[in-house]
Each structure stands twice: as structure tokens, then as C-alpha cells.
Short mmCIF file of C-alpha atoms in Angstrom, two decimals:
data_model
loop_
_atom_site.label_atom_id
_atom_site.label_comp_id
_atom_site.label_asym_id
_atom_site.label_seq_id
_atom_site.Cartn_x
_atom_site.Cartn_y
_atom_site.Cartn_z
CA MET V 1 87.49 99.25 117.54
CA ARG V 2 91.51 99.06 118.31
CA LEU V 3 92.15 100.22 121.90
CA GLU V 4 94.64 102.74 120.49
CA VAL V 5 94.58 106.16 118.69
CA THR V 6 95.74 106.26 115.24
CA ARG V 7 98.44 108.97 114.42
CA ARG V 8 95.61 111.26 112.57
CA ALA V 9 93.40 111.17 115.45
CA GLY V 10 96.00 111.85 118.13
CA LEU V 11 97.20 114.89 115.88
CA ALA V 12 93.67 115.97 115.44
CA VAL V 13 93.42 115.94 119.21
CA ARG V 14 96.43 118.00 119.78
CA ALA V 15 95.17 120.38 117.02
CA MET V 16 92.11 121.44 118.77
CA SER V 17 94.43 122.63 121.61
CA CYS V 18 96.72 124.37 119.13
CA LEU V 19 93.77 126.12 117.68
CA ALA V 20 92.24 127.09 120.92
CA PRO V 21 91.11 129.74 122.26
CA PRO V 22 87.68 130.07 119.71
CA GLY V 23 88.35 132.80 117.55
CA ARG V 24 91.96 132.04 116.90
CA ARG V 25 92.82 131.59 113.54
CA VAL V 26 96.03 129.39 112.51
CA LYS V 27 97.80 129.14 109.19
CA ALA V 28 98.74 125.52 108.02
CA GLY V 29 102.01 126.09 108.32
CA ASP V 30 102.15 127.18 111.72
CA LEU V 31 99.80 124.17 112.70
CA ALA V 32 102.25 121.82 110.96
CA THR V 33 105.02 123.14 112.76
CA ALA V 34 103.40 122.95 116.16
CA LEU V 35 102.23 119.38 115.60
CA ASP V 36 105.64 118.49 114.14
CA THR V 37 104.13 117.10 110.85
CA THR V 38 103.97 118.36 107.26
CA VAL V 39 102.21 120.98 105.77
CA GLY V 40 100.70 118.44 103.13
CA PHE V 41 99.34 116.22 106.00
CA VAL V 42 97.70 118.84 107.86
CA PRO V 43 94.33 118.82 105.65
CA GLN V 44 94.32 115.00 106.43
CA ILE V 45 94.06 115.83 110.03
CA ILE V 46 91.92 118.68 109.95
CA GLY V 47 89.39 118.04 107.00
CA PRO V 48 87.65 115.48 108.80
CA LEU V 49 86.87 117.97 111.97
CA VAL V 50 85.98 120.67 109.31
CA LYS V 51 83.30 118.18 107.81
CA VAL V 52 81.89 117.44 111.58
CA GLY V 53 81.65 121.26 112.07
CA LEU V 54 84.25 121.55 114.87
CA VAL V 55 86.80 123.52 112.83
CA ARG V 56 86.25 125.88 109.92
CA SER V 57 88.79 126.60 107.08
CA GLU V 58 89.37 130.21 106.07
CA PRO V 59 91.12 130.55 102.62
CA GLY V 60 93.12 133.05 101.38
CA PRO V 61 96.37 135.04 102.53
CA THR V 62 94.62 136.04 105.89
CA GLY V 63 92.74 132.70 106.03
CA GLY V 64 93.63 129.65 108.27
CA TYR V 65 92.14 127.14 110.52
CA ALA V 66 89.73 128.22 113.52
CA LEU V 67 87.65 126.50 116.24
CA THR V 68 83.77 126.96 115.58
CA ASN V 69 81.18 127.52 118.33
CA ALA V 70 80.57 123.94 118.41
CA ALA V 71 84.16 122.88 119.47
CA ALA V 72 83.30 124.40 122.95
CA HIS V 73 81.17 121.34 123.53
CA ALA V 74 82.93 118.60 121.79
CA SER V 75 84.77 115.68 123.68
CA VAL V 76 88.02 113.75 122.74
CA LEU V 77 85.65 110.86 121.57
CA ASP V 78 83.80 113.27 119.00
CA VAL V 79 87.15 114.22 117.82
CA VAL V 80 88.93 110.62 117.18
CA GLU V 81 85.65 109.34 115.77
CA ALA V 82 85.62 112.31 113.49
CA VAL V 83 89.03 111.05 112.25
CA ASP V 84 88.94 107.26 112.64
CA GLY V 85 85.06 106.52 112.11
CA PRO V 86 82.69 104.92 115.04
CA THR V 87 84.46 102.99 118.02
CA ALA V 88 81.53 100.57 118.12
CA THR V 89 81.39 98.65 114.89
CA GLY V 90 79.62 95.61 115.80
CA ARG V 91 82.37 93.44 114.40
CA CYS V 92 83.76 90.65 116.20
CA ILE V 93 87.44 91.57 116.93
CA VAL V 94 88.58 88.31 116.68
CA GLU V 95 86.71 86.72 113.89
CA ASN V 96 85.79 89.18 111.70
CA HIS V 97 82.10 88.80 111.52
CA PRO V 98 78.73 90.72 112.71
CA CYS V 99 78.83 90.42 116.56
CA ASP V 100 75.59 88.94 117.94
CA ALA V 101 74.22 86.81 120.69
CA GLY V 102 74.86 83.63 118.70
CA THR V 103 78.31 84.52 117.57
CA GLN V 104 80.15 86.06 120.65
CA CYS V 105 83.83 84.92 120.92
CA ARG V 106 85.80 84.41 124.21
CA LEU V 107 86.71 87.97 124.39
CA HIS V 108 83.35 89.73 123.88
CA HIS V 109 82.46 90.67 127.31
CA ALA V 110 86.06 91.78 128.16
CA TRP V 111 86.56 93.94 124.98
CA SER V 112 83.23 95.24 125.17
CA ALA V 113 83.57 96.13 128.99
CA ALA V 114 87.18 97.95 127.84
CA ARG V 115 85.82 99.64 124.91
CA ASP V 116 83.02 100.91 127.06
CA THR V 117 85.41 102.02 129.97
CA LEU V 118 87.54 104.05 127.31
CA THR V 119 85.03 105.49 125.25
CA SER V 120 83.29 107.07 128.55
CA HIS V 121 86.68 108.59 129.43
CA LEU V 122 87.14 110.01 126.00
CA ALA V 123 83.59 111.39 125.82
CA ALA V 124 84.06 112.88 129.39
CA THR V 125 87.20 114.80 128.18
CA PRO V 126 86.65 118.07 126.54
CA ALA V 127 88.72 118.08 123.20
CA VAL V 128 89.19 122.12 123.60
CA PRO V 129 91.11 122.72 126.91
CA PRO V 130 89.65 125.28 129.40
CA SER V 131 90.74 128.96 128.80
CA PRO V 132 92.65 130.28 131.53
CA PRO V 133 91.61 132.75 133.54
CA ARG V 134 92.16 136.29 132.30
CA LYS V 135 94.22 138.88 134.59
CA GLY V 136 92.28 140.70 136.76
CA ALA V 137 89.16 138.76 136.47
CA GLN V 138 87.80 137.69 139.70
CA SER V 139 86.77 134.14 140.10
#
């Protein structure tokens, strides 16, 4: 795992916020504008989220993209892994071979700790921001 988020994954995380709240439908052109990207790049961002069931794509003139009910329980890590793949690959980051007890490089423990900290924080961060309280609603 790289300790950075790819452009596609970063845009996917931002797209989740743009699609909130659940039930809101957003056209590809409007989503591209909100994300400051092209309409042609939107399917590359949203496609993996549709595949894992966080977003639904509704075709047609009144269609667009919308969050599914599952999106309310998704974390930023879920979104990043949907787009970029698993964060733990089991490969050595230095020597491109399987990482096991007999072949651990000098960075193994430090890198594993950094990856674990990062993924824990991403897993604890909701992918969809909480809805603001409605006017007149009591807390």
C-alpha cells in the first residue's frame, strides 16, 4: 500500500459527499463540475462504487447517480479500497516479493505500523458526512 490516496480514490471520496444525502440524484455533468473533472472521467470514479453497492446509476434523461442505503455505513477506507483495491497486499514494499516471517525487510515493522494506523483512521471516518439537523428539529 502506498501511503497516499490516488486521484481517482480522492475524487470518489469527494463524490460521496456530493451525492449526499441519500435519495439525492446527481447527473454526471453536475458531478464532474462539483469534482472539477471531466464528464468522461466520472464513470471511472463512480463505476467501482456502483460495483460494490455504495452508489447506484440510474440511466435516462431523469437519471443520475445516487447513494444506496449501504453508503450510510461505509467508511472512507471502503471507498478507497473500492477504487484502488486492497490496502494490504502481502507484498514487501521494498523488494516486491511476498512478505512473510522469513523475508521481512528492514522497513516491515515500521511500514506495517504506519499502514495499520492509516487504515484504522480511514475505517473510522464515515464516507458520507452526517446530515445537518433539519430546521425546527429538536435534538
